[in-house]
Amino acid sequence: MTSAVEHSFVEVNGVRLHIAEQGRGPLVLLLHGFPECWYSWRHQFAPLAAAGYRVVAPDQRGYARSGQPADIDAYSMLHLTGDVIGLIHALGEDSAVVVGHDWGAPVAWSTAMLRPDVVRGVVGLSVPPLPRGPVAPLVALGSLLGDGFYQIYFQEPGVADAQLAQDPAATFRSLLAGASGDSPQTDPPRPWVIPEGATLLDTMQEPGELPAWLTEDDIQTFVREYAEHGDRAFTGGLNWYRNLDRNWELLAAFHDRGIDVPALYMAGDRDLVRSFPGMDDLLGSLHRTTPKLHDNVTLPGCGHWTQQERPDEVNAALLDFLAQLPAAKG
């Protein structure tokens, strides 16, 4: 019989990280995105643990029950990948399979790129590997989508922070339902672009009814998990966006560096990320970026919240990928 999900805290690189854990065996790390937490992986714990894996989902730095450094510069990709490596070692392991969704996917891809000696395999949900471009990302995105693109809108400290924290339940309902495959706003999917004078929540609007995969209990769980940081509940996660151009600078030495470990990519065909400029070319070159790509899975009718919207398909693909990896050492 598989044990229940257990919760604990681990000190990593000076930050106290909350982790949820289930099972024994080779380590599989599950990295959430924005605005999420460990609970986003609620449907993955039991199936992966039952298959013989040690499943650990942290609240990444700045999120939910984990520590929230005050300095915006403390959320660079080097800090985030450092947390993954530090967590693997703090758990007493030498290696792990790293799975990421949304912002967790770039962290997973980057960790695999930087430390292939530690990452046995890598999975990205929603966001594919994003090779470093010739110009800083916010410059490129601004020229293509304008200053209303949500990642640019998030840059001003305190603005989106206050808007999203004003009513966390409404924020979670609007973002989770609005970016799902059940929303008319994703048929077809399109980038979030906020009109001048409006907020992100103005453009998303709270749904009259939640999609079948999301319950009011789920919403209240996210609200409780985020309660610790009060009116700064979303600031840690927003600070990740505020390092986009800095990450481009810090990772200059890794320009054109591919990912050498076995990889899997999955996304819904109604995911807004799939509508970003240049995404068709990126997805068409996946085999060059990740030469050991096991599979590229598209989920028809699925929106942005891949593992929450389509848990059965995601779990089946994860188990298939994990089964074909070489056995973990030790």
mmCIF file of C-alpha atoms in Angstrom:
data_model
loop_
_atom_site.group_PDB
_atom_site.id
_atom_site.type_symbol
_atom_site.label_atom_id
_atom_site.label_comp_id
_atom_site.label_asym_id
_atom_site.label_seq_id
_atom_site.Cartn_x
_atom_site.Cartn_y
_atom_site.Cartn_z
ATOM 1 C CA MET A 1 0.000 0.000 0.000
ATOM 2 C CA THR A 2 1.374 3.423 -0.994
ATOM 3 C CA SER A 3 1.962 5.885 1.839
ATOM 4 C CA ALA A 4 0.184 9.236 1.995
ATOM 5 C CA VAL A 5 1.732 12.506 0.846
ATOM 6 C CA GLU A 6 4.015 13.822 3.590
ATOM 7 C CA HIS A 7 5.040 17.442 4.135
ATOM 8 C CA SER A 8 8.313 18.805 5.475
ATOM 9 C CA PHE A 9 10.805 21.648 5.086
ATOM 10 C CA VAL A 10 14.349 21.616 3.724
ATOM 11 C CA GLU A 11 16.941 24.380 3.927
ATOM 12 C CA VAL A 12 18.492 24.914 0.484
ATOM 13 C CA ASN A 13 20.900 27.733 -0.428
ATOM 14 C CA GLY A 14 19.682 29.810 2.509
ATOM 15 C CA VAL A 15 16.007 29.448 1.595
ATOM 16 C CA ARG A 16 13.501 27.311 3.506
ATOM 17 C CA LEU A 17 11.636 25.184 0.972
ATOM 18 C CA HIS A 18 8.398 23.375 1.699
ATOM 19 C CA ILE A 19 8.190 19.952 0.042
ATOM 20 C CA ALA A 20 5.456 17.369 -0.453
ATOM 21 C CA GLU A 21 6.672 13.789 -0.816
ATOM 22 C CA GLN A 22 5.334 10.293 -1.463
ATOM 23 C CA GLY A 23 6.846 6.901 -2.301
ATOM 24 C CA ARG A 24 10.258 5.266 -2.366
ATOM 25 C CA GLY A 25 12.645 4.584 -5.197
ATOM 26 C CA PRO A 26 14.425 6.720 -7.820
ATOM 27 C CA LEU A 27 13.787 10.414 -7.238
ATOM 28 C CA VAL A 28 11.347 12.327 -9.455
ATOM 29 C CA LEU A 29 11.165 16.072 -8.790
ATOM 30 C CA LEU A 30 7.992 17.902 -9.845
ATOM 31 C CA LEU A 31 8.414 21.668 -10.360
ATOM 32 C CA HIS A 32 5.295 23.852 -10.530
ATOM 33 C CA GLY A 33 4.780 27.130 -12.365
ATOM 34 C CA PHE A 34 2.936 30.441 -11.871
ATOM 35 C CA PRO A 35 0.718 30.911 -9.925
ATOM 36 C CA GLU A 36 0.871 27.428 -8.449
ATOM 37 C CA CYS A 37 2.502 25.274 -5.780
ATOM 38 C CA TRP A 38 3.063 21.610 -4.893
ATOM 39 C CA TYR A 39 -0.721 21.040 -5.055
ATOM 40 C CA SER A 40 -0.640 21.405 -8.837
ATOM 41 C CA TRP A 41 0.810 17.870 -8.886
ATOM 42 C CA ARG A 42 -1.916 16.331 -6.693
ATOM 43 C CA HIS A 43 -2.873 13.828 -9.407
ATOM 44 C CA GLN A 44 0.708 12.639 -10.012
ATOM 45 C CA PHE A 45 1.842 11.615 -6.519
ATOM 46 C CA ALA A 46 -0.003 8.320 -6.071
ATOM 47 C CA PRO A 47 0.447 6.868 -9.593
ATOM 48 C CA LEU A 48 4.180 7.604 -9.684
ATOM 49 C CA ALA A 49 4.720 6.425 -6.110
ATOM 50 C CA ALA A 50 2.787 3.211 -6.817
ATOM 51 C CA ALA A 51 5.074 2.582 -9.792
ATOM 52 C CA GLY A 52 8.125 2.634 -7.524
ATOM 53 C CA TYR A 53 9.327 6.245 -7.531
ATOM 54 C CA ARG A 54 10.116 8.747 -4.792
ATOM 55 C CA VAL A 55 8.005 11.743 -5.788
ATOM 56 C CA VAL A 56 8.914 15.165 -4.377
ATOM 57 C CA ALA A 57 7.155 18.417 -5.274
ATOM 58 C CA PRO A 58 8.608 21.554 -3.688
ATOM 59 C CA ASP A 59 7.050 24.952 -3.388
ATOM 60 C CA GLN A 60 9.793 26.740 -5.306
ATOM 61 C CA ARG A 61 11.451 29.825 -3.821
ATOM 62 C CA GLY A 62 9.030 32.698 -3.417
ATOM 63 C CA TYR A 63 5.912 30.525 -3.574
ATOM 64 C CA ALA A 64 3.299 29.365 -1.078
ATOM 65 C CA ARG A 65 4.865 27.903 2.101
ATOM 66 C CA SER A 66 8.481 28.341 0.970
ATOM 67 C CA GLY A 67 10.709 31.265 1.858
ATOM 68 C CA GLN A 68 10.427 34.480 -0.141
ATOM 69 C CA PRO A 69 13.725 36.375 -0.432
ATOM 70 C CA ALA A 70 13.155 40.124 -0.543
ATOM 71 C CA ASP A 71 15.691 40.907 -3.280
ATOM 72 C CA ILE A 72 14.353 40.638 -6.852
ATOM 73 C CA ASP A 73 17.827 39.522 -7.968
ATOM 74 C CA ALA A 74 17.464 36.401 -5.781
ATOM 75 C CA TYR A 75 15.137 34.819 -8.385
ATOM 76 C CA SER A 76 17.501 34.389 -11.331
ATOM 77 C CA MET A 77 17.664 31.125 -13.255
ATOM 78 C CA LEU A 78 20.992 30.365 -11.593
ATOM 79 C CA HIS A 79 19.308 30.629 -8.182
ATOM 80 C CA LEU A 80 16.389 28.453 -9.313
ATOM 81 C CA THR A 81 18.508 25.714 -10.860
ATOM 82 C CA GLY A 82 20.772 25.919 -7.822
ATOM 83 C CA ASP A 83 17.756 25.158 -5.649
ATOM 84 C CA VAL A 84 16.983 22.047 -7.703
ATOM 85 C CA ILE A 85 20.514 20.694 -7.401
ATOM 86 C CA GLY A 86 20.649 21.640 -3.724
ATOM 87 C CA LEU A 87 17.315 19.943 -3.054
ATOM 88 C CA ILE A 88 18.385 16.725 -4.780
ATOM 89 C CA HIS A 89 21.459 16.558 -2.560
ATOM 90 C CA ALA A 90 19.569 17.628 0.583
ATOM 91 C CA LEU A 91 17.243 14.667 -0.034
ATOM 92 C CA GLY A 92 20.286 12.384 0.079
ATOM 93 C CA GLU A 93 20.223 11.614 -3.645
ATOM 94 C CA ASP A 94 22.868 11.874 -6.360
ATOM 95 C CA SER A 95 20.479 12.256 -9.286
ATOM 96 C CA ALA A 96 16.850 12.770 -10.250
ATOM 97 C CA VAL A 97 14.404 12.982 -13.099
ATOM 98 C CA VAL A 98 13.201 16.579 -13.198
ATOM 99 C CA VAL A 99 9.683 17.404 -14.422
ATOM 100 C CA GLY A 100 8.515 20.991 -14.811
ATOM 101 C CA HIS A 101 5.316 22.750 -15.822
ATOM 102 C CA ASP A 102 4.986 26.397 -16.934
ATOM 103 C CA TRP A 103 7.879 28.276 -15.211
ATOM 104 C CA GLY A 104 8.943 24.954 -13.730
ATOM 105 C CA ALA A 105 9.716 23.750 -17.261
ATOM 106 C CA PRO A 106 12.456 26.334 -18.008
ATOM 107 C CA VAL A 107 13.932 25.507 -14.601
ATOM 108 C CA ALA A 108 13.861 21.800 -15.457
ATOM 109 C CA TRP A 109 15.314 22.314 -18.958
ATOM 110 C CA SER A 110 18.008 24.665 -17.623
ATOM 111 C CA THR A 111 18.978 22.298 -14.813
ATOM 112 C CA ALA A 112 19.324 19.468 -17.336
ATOM 113 C CA MET A 113 21.425 21.691 -19.603
ATOM 114 C CA LEU A 114 23.701 22.893 -16.803
ATOM 115 C CA ARG A 115 23.980 19.650 -14.789
ATOM 116 C CA PRO A 116 23.490 16.585 -17.015
ATOM 117 C CA ASP A 117 25.584 14.674 -14.467
ATOM 118 C CA VAL A 118 22.740 15.052 -11.937
ATOM 119 C CA VAL A 119 19.622 15.028 -14.138
ATOM 120 C CA ARG A 120 18.802 11.517 -15.439
ATOM 121 C CA GLY A 121 15.946 12.740 -17.586
ATOM 122 C CA VAL A 122 13.903 15.895 -18.075
ATOM 123 C CA VAL A 123 10.236 16.557 -18.835
ATOM 124 C CA GLY A 124 8.707 19.878 -19.825
ATOM 125 C CA LEU A 125 4.954 20.474 -19.739
ATOM 126 C CA SER A 126 3.586 23.479 -21.655
ATOM 127 C CA VAL A 127 6.901 25.317 -22.148
ATOM 128 C CA PRO A 128 9.478 23.756 -24.511
ATOM 129 C CA PRO A 129 13.223 24.391 -24.271
ATOM 130 C CA LEU A 130 13.783 28.063 -25.072
ATOM 131 C CA PRO A 131 17.190 28.577 -26.700
ATOM 132 C CA ARG A 132 18.867 31.859 -25.826
ATOM 133 C CA GLY A 133 17.985 34.405 -28.497
ATOM 134 C CA PRO A 134 20.134 37.131 -30.069
ATOM 135 C CA VAL A 135 18.469 39.904 -28.027
ATOM 136 C CA ALA A 136 17.068 40.139 -24.493
ATOM 137 C CA PRO A 137 13.623 38.478 -24.271
ATOM 138 C CA LEU A 138 11.635 41.481 -23.056
ATOM 139 C CA VAL A 139 12.982 43.553 -25.949
ATOM 140 C CA ALA A 140 11.957 40.855 -28.418
ATOM 141 C CA LEU A 141 8.545 40.267 -26.839
ATOM 142 C CA GLY A 142 7.796 43.978 -26.594
ATOM 143 C CA SER A 143 8.519 44.520 -30.278
ATOM 144 C CA LEU A 144 6.226 41.627 -31.239
ATOM 145 C CA LEU A 145 3.372 41.883 -28.725
ATOM 146 C CA GLY A 146 3.626 45.382 -27.266
ATOM 147 C CA ASP A 147 3.999 46.623 -23.709
ATOM 148 C CA GLY A 148 0.655 45.082 -22.744
ATOM 149 C CA PHE A 149 2.066 41.555 -22.994
ATOM 150 C CA TYR A 150 1.633 40.134 -19.524
ATOM 151 C CA GLN A 151 5.332 39.332 -18.968
ATOM 152 C CA ILE A 152 6.173 42.992 -19.607
ATOM 153 C CA TYR A 153 3.185 44.140 -17.548
ATOM 154 C CA PHE A 154 4.560 42.095 -14.613
ATOM 155 C CA GLN A 155 7.862 44.021 -14.576
ATOM 156 C CA GLU A 156 6.805 46.979 -12.390
ATOM 157 C CA PRO A 157 7.287 45.921 -8.735
ATOM 158 C CA GLY A 158 4.145 46.142 -6.638
ATOM 159 C CA VAL A 159 1.582 46.670 -9.406
ATOM 160 C CA ALA A 160 0.504 43.177 -10.461
ATOM 161 C CA ASP A 161 1.445 42.022 -6.943
ATOM 162 C CA ALA A 162 -1.314 44.109 -5.361
ATOM 163 C CA GLN A 163 -3.890 43.319 -8.046
ATOM 164 C CA LEU A 164 -3.450 39.553 -7.786
ATOM 165 C CA ALA A 165 -3.304 39.545 -3.962
ATOM 166 C CA GLN A 166 -6.447 41.651 -3.498
ATOM 167 C CA ASP A 167 -8.710 38.590 -3.814
ATOM 168 C CA PRO A 168 -6.615 35.404 -4.161
ATOM 169 C CA ALA A 169 -9.642 33.153 -4.683
ATOM 170 C CA ALA A 170 -10.804 35.287 -7.607
ATOM 171 C CA THR A 171 -7.254 35.318 -8.982
ATOM 172 C CA PHE A 172 -6.981 31.539 -8.948
ATOM 173 C CA ARG A 173 -10.458 31.075 -10.429
ATOM 174 C CA SER A 174 -9.785 33.558 -13.219
ATOM 175 C CA LEU A 175 -6.315 32.351 -14.194
ATOM 176 C CA LEU A 176 -6.866 28.609 -13.820
ATOM 177 C CA ALA A 177 -10.222 28.583 -15.596
ATOM 178 C CA GLY A 178 -9.361 31.306 -18.115
ATOM 179 C CA ALA A 179 -6.227 29.586 -19.451
ATOM 180 C CA SER A 180 -7.744 26.103 -19.513
ATOM 181 C CA GLY A 181 -8.901 24.219 -22.564
ATOM 182 C CA ASP A 182 -12.482 24.716 -21.366
ATOM 183 C CA SER A 183 -12.359 28.488 -21.794
ATOM 184 C CA PRO A 184 -13.637 30.279 -24.906
ATOM 185 C CA GLN A 185 -10.533 32.485 -24.536
ATOM 186 C CA THR A 186 -8.339 29.566 -25.643
ATOM 187 C CA ASP A 187 -10.288 28.783 -28.815
ATOM 188 C CA PRO A 188 -7.950 29.577 -30.457
ATOM 189 C CA PRO A 189 -5.235 30.161 -27.835
ATOM 190 C CA ARG A 190 -3.646 33.605 -27.794
ATOM 191 C CA PRO A 191 -1.048 35.423 -25.692
ATOM 192 C CA TRP A 192 -2.238 37.438 -22.708
ATOM 193 C CA VAL A 193 -2.070 41.075 -23.821
ATOM 194 C CA ILE A 194 -3.518 43.610 -21.374
ATOM 195 C CA PRO A 195 -5.120 46.783 -22.790
ATOM 196 C CA GLU A 196 -3.824 50.090 -21.449
ATOM 197 C CA GLY A 197 -5.575 50.995 -18.199
ATOM 198 C CA ALA A 198 -6.744 47.412 -17.544
ATOM 199 C CA THR A 199 -5.382 44.609 -15.345
ATOM 200 C CA LEU A 200 -4.715 40.975 -16.130
ATOM 201 C CA LEU A 201 -7.825 39.957 -14.220
ATOM 202 C CA ASP A 202 -9.894 42.420 -16.254
ATOM 203 C CA THR A 203 -8.926 40.532 -19.377
ATOM 204 C CA MET A 204 -9.444 37.051 -17.898
ATOM 205 C CA GLN A 205 -12.674 37.593 -15.937
ATOM 206 C CA GLU A 206 -13.836 35.214 -13.222
ATOM 207 C CA PRO A 207 -15.841 32.294 -14.657
ATOM 208 C CA GLY A 208 -19.479 31.687 -13.813
ATOM 209 C CA GLU A 209 -18.722 27.990 -13.444
ATOM 210 C CA LEU A 210 -15.450 26.131 -12.878
ATOM 211 C CA PRO A 211 -14.335 23.531 -15.429
ATOM 212 C CA ALA A 212 -14.887 19.886 -14.477
ATOM 213 C CA TRP A 213 -11.213 19.302 -13.593
ATOM 214 C CA LEU A 214 -11.175 22.140 -11.023
ATOM 215 C CA THR A 215 -13.265 22.317 -7.842
ATOM 216 C CA GLU A 216 -13.950 25.058 -5.334
ATOM 217 C CA ASP A 217 -12.033 22.930 -2.804
ATOM 218 C CA ASP A 218 -9.020 23.100 -5.129
ATOM 219 C CA ILE A 219 -9.328 26.890 -5.273
ATOM 220 C CA GLN A 220 -9.506 27.163 -1.495
ATOM 221 C CA THR A 221 -6.472 24.892 -1.137
ATOM 222 C CA PHE A 222 -4.410 27.204 -3.361
ATOM 223 C CA VAL A 223 -5.645 30.181 -1.318
ATOM 224 C CA ARG A 224 -4.596 28.517 1.958
ATOM 225 C CA GLU A 225 -1.199 27.519 0.578
ATOM 226 C CA TYR A 226 -0.547 31.148 -0.434
ATOM 227 C CA ALA A 227 -1.866 32.735 2.774
ATOM 228 C CA GLU A 228 1.478 32.938 4.594
ATOM 229 C CA HIS A 229 2.828 35.850 2.538
ATOM 230 C CA GLY A 230 -0.287 38.044 2.797
ATOM 231 C CA ASP A 231 -0.318 40.980 0.392
ATOM 232 C CA ARG A 232 2.969 39.683 -1.061
ATOM 233 C CA ALA A 233 1.439 36.298 -1.839
ATOM 234 C CA PHE A 234 2.279 36.553 -5.550
ATOM 235 C CA THR A 235 5.418 38.711 -5.330
ATOM 236 C CA GLY A 236 7.902 35.838 -5.213
ATOM 237 C CA GLY A 237 6.509 34.294 -8.371
ATOM 238 C CA LEU A 238 6.323 37.661 -10.151
ATOM 239 C CA ASN A 239 9.985 38.228 -9.318
ATOM 240 C CA TRP A 240 10.831 35.287 -11.584
ATOM 241 C CA TYR A 241 9.476 37.324 -14.526
ATOM 242 C CA ARG A 242 11.518 40.327 -13.368
ATOM 243 C CA ASN A 243 14.705 38.348 -14.056
ATOM 244 C CA LEU A 244 13.947 37.434 -17.683
ATOM 245 C CA ASP A 245 16.482 39.820 -19.187
ATOM 246 C CA ARG A 246 18.971 39.177 -16.392
ATOM 247 C CA ASN A 247 18.783 35.441 -17.092
ATOM 248 C CA TRP A 248 19.624 36.180 -20.726
ATOM 249 C CA GLU A 249 22.744 38.020 -19.544
ATOM 250 C CA LEU A 250 23.768 35.419 -16.957
ATOM 251 C CA LEU A 251 23.455 32.474 -19.342
ATOM 252 C CA ALA A 252 25.480 34.020 -22.172
ATOM 253 C CA ALA A 253 28.186 31.364 -21.806
ATOM 254 C CA PHE A 254 25.600 28.666 -22.612
ATOM 255 C CA HIS A 255 24.366 30.194 -25.888
ATOM 256 C CA ASP A 256 23.547 27.373 -28.357
ATOM 257 C CA ARG A 257 24.093 24.726 -25.665
ATOM 258 C CA GLY A 258 21.684 21.824 -26.153
ATOM 259 C CA ILE A 259 20.192 19.365 -23.666
ATOM 260 C CA ASP A 260 22.074 16.073 -23.570
ATOM 261 C CA VAL A 261 19.791 13.937 -21.395
ATOM 262 C CA PRO A 262 16.652 11.961 -22.347
ATOM 263 C CA ALA A 263 13.686 14.321 -22.664
ATOM 264 C CA LEU A 264 9.916 14.442 -23.012
ATOM 265 C CA TYR A 265 7.723 17.389 -24.020
ATOM 266 C CA MET A 266 3.942 17.596 -23.570
ATOM 267 C CA ALA A 267 1.455 20.404 -24.144
ATOM 268 C CA GLY A 268 -2.172 21.033 -24.981
ATOM 269 C CA ASP A 269 -3.129 22.389 -28.381
ATOM 270 C CA ARG A 270 -5.130 25.128 -26.609
ATOM 271 C CA ASP A 271 -2.211 26.242 -24.401
ATOM 272 C CA LEU A 272 -1.547 29.981 -24.726
ATOM 273 C CA VAL A 273 2.203 29.254 -24.732
ATOM 274 C CA ARG A 274 1.756 27.501 -28.074
ATOM 275 C CA SER A 275 0.523 30.825 -29.512
ATOM 276 C CA PHE A 276 3.655 32.832 -28.623
ATOM 277 C CA PRO A 277 5.635 34.271 -31.553
ATOM 278 C CA GLY A 278 8.147 31.813 -33.018
ATOM 279 C CA MET A 279 6.713 28.820 -31.161
ATOM 280 C CA ASP A 280 6.046 26.805 -34.327
ATOM 281 C CA ASP A 281 9.718 27.079 -35.294
ATOM 282 C CA LEU A 282 10.800 26.184 -31.750
ATOM 283 C CA LEU A 283 8.636 23.071 -31.666
ATOM 284 C CA GLY A 284 9.835 22.105 -35.125
ATOM 285 C CA SER A 285 13.432 22.146 -33.906
ATOM 286 C CA LEU A 286 12.905 20.168 -30.701
ATOM 287 C CA HIS A 287 15.011 17.255 -31.945
ATOM 288 C CA ARG A 288 17.961 19.602 -32.487
ATOM 289 C CA THR A 289 17.621 21.193 -29.035
ATOM 290 C CA THR A 290 17.000 17.856 -27.311
ATOM 291 C CA PRO A 291 18.614 15.131 -29.457
ATOM 292 C CA LYS A 292 17.523 12.453 -26.964
ATOM 293 C CA LEU A 293 13.855 13.461 -27.196
ATOM 294 C CA HIS A 294 11.713 10.452 -26.303
ATOM 295 C CA ASP A 295 8.409 11.942 -27.423
ATOM 296 C CA ASN A 296 6.595 15.192 -28.251
ATOM 297 C CA VAL A 297 2.996 14.784 -27.074
ATOM 298 C CA THR A 298 0.143 17.103 -28.019
ATOM 299 C CA LEU A 299 -3.075 16.840 -25.991
ATOM 300 C CA PRO A 300 -6.115 17.874 -28.068
ATOM 301 C CA GLY A 301 -8.457 20.285 -26.284
ATOM 302 C CA CYS A 302 -6.086 20.778 -23.353
ATOM 303 C CA GLY A 303 -5.155 24.255 -22.191
ATOM 304 C CA HIS A 304 -2.263 25.554 -20.123
ATOM 305 C CA TRP A 305 -2.667 23.548 -16.897
ATOM 306 C CA THR A 306 -1.479 20.295 -18.453
ATOM 307 C CA GLN A 307 -1.155 17.868 -15.531
ATOM 308 C CA GLN A 308 -4.267 19.209 -13.804
ATOM 309 C CA GLU A 309 -6.491 19.174 -16.883
ATOM 310 C CA ARG A 310 -5.326 15.820 -18.263
ATOM 311 C CA PRO A 311 -3.842 13.831 -15.370
ATOM 312 C CA ASP A 312 -4.404 10.372 -16.854
ATOM 313 C CA GLU A 313 -2.666 11.166 -20.137
ATOM 314 C CA VAL A 314 0.161 12.994 -18.376
ATOM 315 C CA ASN A 315 0.687 10.163 -15.882
ATOM 316 C CA ALA A 316 0.741 7.553 -18.649
ATOM 317 C CA ALA A 317 3.319 9.544 -20.630
ATOM 318 C CA LEU A 318 5.460 10.144 -17.522
ATOM 319 C CA LEU A 319 5.447 6.460 -16.582
ATOM 320 C CA ASP A 320 6.309 5.451 -20.144
ATOM 321 C CA PHE A 321 9.217 7.919 -20.168
ATOM 322 C CA LEU A 322 10.479 6.904 -16.734
ATOM 323 C CA ALA A 323 10.348 3.193 -17.618
ATOM 324 C CA GLN A 324 12.695 3.593 -20.589
ATOM 325 C CA LEU A 325 15.403 5.479 -18.680
ATOM 326 C CA PRO A 326 18.562 3.631 -17.626
ATOM 327 C CA ALA A 327 18.404 2.459 -14.021
ATOM 328 C CA ALA A 328 19.450 4.990 -11.417
ATOM 329 C CA LYS A 329 22.895 4.375 -9.921
ATOM 330 C CA GLY A 330 23.250 3.506 -6.282
#
